[in-house]
Short mmCIF file of C-alpha atoms in Angstrom, two decimals:
data_model
loop_
_atom_site.label_atom_id
_atom_site.label_comp_id
_atom_site.label_asym_id
_atom_site.label_seq_id
_atom_site.Cartn_x
_atom_site.Cartn_y
_atom_site.Cartn_z
CA UNK A 1 -3.09 -29.74 -16.00
CA UNK A 2 -1.88 -27.09 -13.62
CA UNK A 3 -0.41 -28.24 -10.30
CA UNK A 4 -2.38 -27.35 -7.19
CA UNK A 5 -0.48 -27.18 -3.84
CA UNK A 6 -1.43 -29.06 -0.81
CA UNK A 7 -0.43 -28.97 2.88
CA UNK A 8 2.16 -31.56 2.23
CA UNK A 9 3.23 -31.48 -1.38
CA UNK A 10 3.84 -28.24 -3.10
CA UNK A 11 3.81 -27.94 -6.94
CA UNK A 12 7.10 -27.44 -8.73
CA UNK A 13 7.71 -24.55 -10.97
CA UNK A 14 9.02 -24.81 -14.63
CA UNK A 15 12.57 -25.29 -13.19
CA UNK A 16 11.52 -28.06 -10.81
CA UNK A 17 11.84 -25.91 -7.58
CA UNK A 18 9.68 -26.49 -4.56
CA UNK A 19 8.48 -23.41 -2.42
CA UNK A 20 9.36 -24.11 1.25
CA UNK A 21 6.47 -23.89 3.80
CA UNK A 22 6.10 -21.31 6.58
CA UNK A 23 5.51 -22.12 9.96
CA UNK A 24 3.98 -18.92 11.42
CA UNK A 25 2.15 -15.96 9.89
CA UNK A 26 3.98 -13.17 7.98
CA UNK A 27 3.18 -9.56 7.52
CA UNK A 28 0.67 -7.30 8.97
CA UNK A 29 -0.04 -8.13 12.80
CA UNK A 30 1.85 -11.53 12.32
CA UNK A 31 4.44 -13.21 14.19
CA UNK A 32 6.97 -12.75 11.58
CA UNK A 33 9.46 -15.43 12.42
CA UNK A 34 12.77 -14.35 10.43
CA UNK A 35 12.99 -17.65 8.50
CA UNK A 36 9.27 -17.56 7.42
CA UNK A 37 9.78 -13.74 6.43
CA UNK A 38 12.72 -14.95 4.33
CA UNK A 39 10.52 -17.41 2.46
CA UNK A 40 7.70 -14.67 1.74
CA UNK A 41 10.39 -12.06 0.61
CA UNK A 42 11.89 -14.31 -1.77
CA UNK A 43 8.48 -15.48 -3.11
CA UNK A 44 7.27 -11.94 -3.58
CA UNK A 45 10.14 -11.11 -5.51
CA UNK A 46 9.23 -13.70 -8.10
CA UNK A 47 5.49 -13.22 -8.02
CA UNK A 48 4.89 -9.53 -7.74
CA UNK A 49 3.65 -7.79 -10.95
CA UNK A 50 6.76 -6.86 -12.93
CA UNK A 51 8.51 -3.95 -12.94
CA UNK A 52 8.84 -3.61 -9.30
CA UNK A 53 11.50 -2.59 -6.75
CA UNK A 54 13.07 -5.61 -5.25
CA UNK A 55 11.77 -6.69 -1.87
CA UNK A 56 14.95 -6.98 0.37
CA UNK A 57 15.47 -10.52 1.36
CA UNK A 58 16.56 -10.04 4.97
CA UNK A 59 14.14 -12.04 7.09
CA UNK A 60 13.03 -8.65 8.73
CA UNK A 61 9.49 -7.57 8.61
CA UNK A 62 9.11 -3.91 7.66
CA UNK A 63 6.35 -1.66 6.09
CA UNK A 64 7.72 -2.57 2.68
CA UNK A 65 7.12 -6.23 3.11
CA UNK A 66 3.45 -5.46 4.15
CA UNK A 67 2.93 -3.23 1.25
CA UNK A 68 4.19 -5.88 -0.95
CA UNK A 69 1.85 -8.41 0.44
CA UNK A 70 -1.04 -6.13 -0.11
CA UNK A 71 -0.21 -5.08 -3.64
CA UNK A 72 0.05 -8.84 -4.63
CA UNK A 73 -3.18 -9.69 -2.93
CA UNK A 74 -4.84 -6.87 -4.46
CA UNK A 75 -3.52 -7.49 -8.05
CA UNK A 76 -3.06 -11.27 -8.34
CA UNK A 77 -5.69 -12.43 -5.96
CA UNK A 78 -8.43 -9.74 -6.36
CA UNK A 79 -8.62 -9.32 -2.45
CA UNK A 80 -10.45 -6.27 -1.35
CA UNK A 81 -9.41 -5.16 1.02
CA UNK A 82 -6.03 -6.88 1.29
CA UNK A 83 -4.87 -8.09 4.78
CA UNK A 84 -1.17 -7.67 4.31
CA UNK A 85 -0.56 -11.06 6.14
CA UNK A 86 0.40 -14.46 4.71
CA UNK A 87 -0.55 -17.36 7.29
CA UNK A 88 0.35 -21.02 6.87
CA UNK A 89 -1.95 -23.02 4.56
CA UNK A 90 -3.82 -19.69 3.49
CA UNK A 91 -4.94 -19.06 0.04
CA UNK A 92 -2.05 -16.23 -0.17
CA UNK A 93 0.60 -18.56 0.77
CA UNK A 94 -0.65 -21.17 -1.57
CA UNK A 95 -1.00 -18.65 -4.37
CA UNK A 96 2.62 -17.26 -3.79
CA UNK A 97 4.05 -21.13 -3.57
CA UNK A 98 2.13 -22.63 -6.34
CA UNK A 99 4.31 -22.10 -9.48
CA UNK A 100 2.02 -23.70 -12.23
CA UNK A 101 3.53 -25.16 -15.27
CA UNK A 102 3.91 -23.83 -18.76
CA UNK A 103 0.15 -23.79 -19.64
CA UNK A 104 -0.50 -21.39 -16.63
CA UNK A 105 -2.28 -17.94 -17.53
CA UNK A 106 0.27 -15.18 -18.08
CA UNK A 107 0.63 -12.73 -14.99
CA UNK A 108 -1.95 -9.92 -14.89
CA UNK A 109 -0.99 -6.65 -16.81
CA UNK A 110 -1.77 -3.86 -14.43
CA UNK A 111 -1.14 -0.23 -14.59
CA UNK A 112 -0.90 0.12 -10.74
CA UNK A 113 0.24 -2.15 -7.99
CA UNK A 114 4.11 -2.16 -9.10
CA UNK A 115 5.75 -2.09 -5.83
CA UNK A 116 8.38 0.86 -5.60
CA UNK A 117 7.09 2.42 -8.99
CA UNK A 118 5.28 5.64 -9.19
CA UNK A 119 3.26 6.06 -12.42
CA UNK A 120 3.53 9.31 -14.32
CA UNK A 121 -0.11 10.35 -13.86
CA UNK A 122 0.29 9.75 -9.94
CA UNK A 123 3.54 11.86 -9.68
CA UNK A 124 2.10 14.65 -11.93
CA UNK A 125 -1.05 14.75 -9.40
CA UNK A 126 1.14 14.85 -6.41
CA UNK A 127 3.45 17.63 -7.80
CA UNK A 128 0.28 19.42 -8.74
CA UNK A 129 -1.16 19.10 -5.17
CA UNK A 130 2.01 20.66 -3.76
CA UNK A 131 1.86 23.60 -6.11
CA UNK A 132 -1.72 24.37 -5.13
CA UNK A 133 -1.98 23.27 -1.52
CA UNK A 134 1.78 23.11 -0.34
CA UNK A 135 1.43 19.47 0.76
CA UNK A 136 4.74 17.86 -0.03
CA UNK A 137 4.84 15.73 -2.94
CA UNK A 138 6.81 12.91 -0.47
CA UNK A 139 3.79 12.95 1.93
CA UNK A 140 1.23 12.37 -1.24
CA UNK A 141 3.15 9.65 -2.64
CA UNK A 142 3.64 7.95 0.74
CA UNK A 143 0.14 8.20 1.64
CA UNK A 144 -1.01 6.97 -1.92
CA UNK A 145 1.31 3.93 -1.60
CA UNK A 146 0.38 3.16 2.05
CA UNK A 147 -3.50 3.64 1.80
CA UNK A 148 -3.94 1.85 -1.72
CA UNK A 149 -1.04 -0.59 -1.85
CA UNK A 150 0.52 1.16 -4.65
CA UNK A 151 -2.58 2.08 -6.27
CA UNK A 152 -3.58 -1.42 -6.40
CA UNK A 153 -6.32 -1.49 -3.70
CA UNK A 154 -9.16 1.22 -3.62
CA UNK A 155 -12.76 1.05 -2.64
CA UNK A 156 -14.39 -0.46 -5.98
CA UNK A 157 -15.35 2.38 -8.38
CA UNK A 158 -14.15 5.08 -6.27
CA UNK A 159 -11.01 6.46 -7.80
CA UNK A 160 -10.12 7.09 -4.12
CA UNK A 161 -6.65 5.98 -3.28
CA UNK A 162 -6.36 7.98 0.16
CA UNK A 163 -9.03 6.15 2.11
CA UNK A 164 -10.93 9.40 2.27
CA UNK A 165 -14.54 9.02 3.95
CA UNK A 166 -17.53 10.31 2.65
CA UNK A 167 -19.58 12.97 4.67
CA UNK A 168 -22.95 14.14 4.17
CA UNK A 169 -24.37 13.83 0.72
CA UNK A 170 -21.07 13.41 -1.04
CA UNK A 171 -20.70 10.84 -3.49
CA UNK A 172 -20.01 7.57 -1.91
CA UNK A 173 -19.22 3.94 -2.18
CA UNK A 174 -19.28 1.56 0.60
CA UNK A 175 -16.33 -0.97 1.13
CA UNK A 176 -14.56 -2.69 4.08
CA UNK A 177 -11.34 -1.37 5.47
CA UNK A 178 -8.95 -2.15 8.41
CA UNK A 179 -8.80 -0.08 11.34
CA UNK A 180 -7.16 -0.24 14.40
CA UNK A 181 -9.31 -0.22 17.64
CA UNK A 182 -7.82 -0.46 21.03
CA UNK A 183 -4.46 -1.71 19.50
CA UNK A 184 -5.99 -4.45 17.59
CA UNK A 185 -6.70 -4.61 13.70
CA UNK A 186 -10.40 -5.03 12.81
CA UNK A 187 -12.22 -4.80 9.47
CA UNK A 188 -15.35 -2.60 9.36
CA UNK A 189 -17.45 -1.23 6.52
CA UNK A 190 -17.38 2.60 5.84
CA UNK A 191 -18.63 4.64 3.07
CA UNK A 192 -15.90 6.39 1.16
CA UNK A 193 -15.72 9.31 -1.27
CA UNK A 194 -16.05 8.55 -4.94
CA UNK A 195 -14.09 10.79 -7.28
CA UNK A 196 -14.43 11.14 -11.01
CA UNK A 197 -10.93 10.49 -11.57
CA UNK A 198 -7.49 10.50 -9.73
CA UNK A 199 -6.91 14.08 -10.39
CA UNK A 200 -9.86 15.07 -8.58
CA UNK A 201 -8.95 12.77 -5.66
CA UNK A 202 -5.47 14.23 -5.38
CA UNK A 203 -6.72 17.68 -5.37
CA UNK A 204 -9.36 16.75 -2.80
CA UNK A 205 -6.53 15.19 -0.56
CA UNK A 206 -4.39 18.23 -0.70
CA UNK A 207 -7.33 20.55 -0.05
CA UNK A 208 -8.37 18.52 2.84
CA UNK A 209 -4.92 18.59 4.57
CA UNK A 210 -4.49 22.17 3.72
CA UNK A 211 -7.67 23.60 4.94
CA UNK A 212 -9.20 21.24 7.47
CA UNK A 213 -8.64 22.32 11.37
CA UNK A 214 -7.81 18.70 11.65
CA UNK A 215 -4.49 19.30 10.00
CA UNK A 216 -3.35 22.77 10.86
CA UNK A 217 -0.43 21.38 12.89
CA UNK A 218 0.57 19.32 10.15
CA UNK A 219 0.77 22.15 7.60
CA UNK A 220 3.16 23.90 9.81
CA UNK A 221 5.76 21.22 8.63
CA UNK A 222 5.55 21.51 4.82
CA UNK A 223 9.35 22.29 4.81
CA UNK A 224 9.81 18.98 6.83
CA UNK A 225 8.09 15.99 5.48
CA UNK A 226 9.28 13.60 8.35
CA UNK A 227 7.54 15.86 11.00
CA UNK A 228 4.53 16.25 8.75
CA UNK A 229 4.38 12.48 8.68
CA UNK A 230 4.41 12.13 12.51
CA UNK A 231 1.68 14.69 12.96
CA UNK A 232 -0.68 12.56 10.86
CA UNK A 233 -0.47 9.71 13.35
CA UNK A 234 -3.93 9.25 15.13
CA UNK A 235 -5.50 12.00 13.06
CA UNK A 236 -5.42 10.91 9.42
CA UNK A 237 -5.38 7.33 10.45
CA UNK A 238 -5.76 5.22 13.41
CA UNK A 239 -2.83 3.16 13.19
CA UNK A 240 -0.34 4.28 15.75
CA UNK A 241 2.67 3.53 13.63
CA UNK A 242 1.08 5.52 10.79
CA UNK A 243 3.92 8.28 10.78
CA UNK A 244 6.67 5.64 11.09
CA UNK A 245 5.23 3.70 8.06
CA UNK A 246 5.04 6.99 5.92
CA UNK A 247 8.50 7.91 6.76
CA UNK A 248 9.96 4.55 6.27
CA UNK A 249 8.23 4.70 2.71
CA UNK A 250 9.63 8.06 1.78
CA UNK A 251 13.02 7.24 2.81
CA UNK A 252 13.29 3.91 1.32
CA UNK A 253 11.78 4.82 -1.97
CA UNK A 254 13.39 7.98 -2.28
CA UNK A 255 10.37 10.31 -2.46
CA UNK A 256 12.21 13.29 -1.08
CA UNK A 257 13.60 13.81 -4.51
CA UNK A 258 10.15 14.89 -5.92
CA UNK A 259 9.52 17.66 -3.29
CA UNK A 260 9.55 21.18 -4.40
CA UNK A 261 11.34 23.59 -2.19
CA UNK A 262 9.04 24.88 0.51
CA UNK A 263 9.76 27.84 2.98
CA UNK A 264 9.66 27.18 6.54
CA UNK A 265 6.76 28.99 8.30
#
């Protein structure tokens, strides 16, 4: 029989190890005590779908940690939308901490949700978007990773990894989403655009940024992805750290290497 963790006695894995508890919350909007962060980073490295880029075990909470938690919640726990947070005694902590014995089901085999890994079809779609709409590949990939937790979390049946809202009579699905309202995280329900496939979603994303008046300022920075990312803060997303998060993802996962040369305006 599989072992189930409890608040006092956690299950051991096949090597006899016991996962340490955390005292405070870790991740999005959390307290992020360094010792607790260290524990969650270590557990994520063992439990995330493989292959994945290792989560640095530093005890420091960063955007990569939040994205890794979200990817784990979306893929392993089928949480939609993921919260990006692990609290003491929460289902996410127990899921990470419980290492069932040999009769446990195998880990999920998934195409998306591999932290730090860009699937070929995603890279191809982002490259095509830059060729047609001039949006830097690094920006598109960063938004894909941030908005969908590496492709693992999208509104159901939407093929929409960018969190693009539906307007008017556009095909749509309704789903919960996280918004920052008056500095606080809130989960609300909203209508999201539904696309036939990912290629259509990426093309629509590029066209939106290239043609909407909301992003005129952003398109002045097609030669400078970091300035482009900063210009999206408070426009594309309500999170006041949105530009910082995009830049962190671009730089830490080496997305600049995918950009095609762009002439300065």
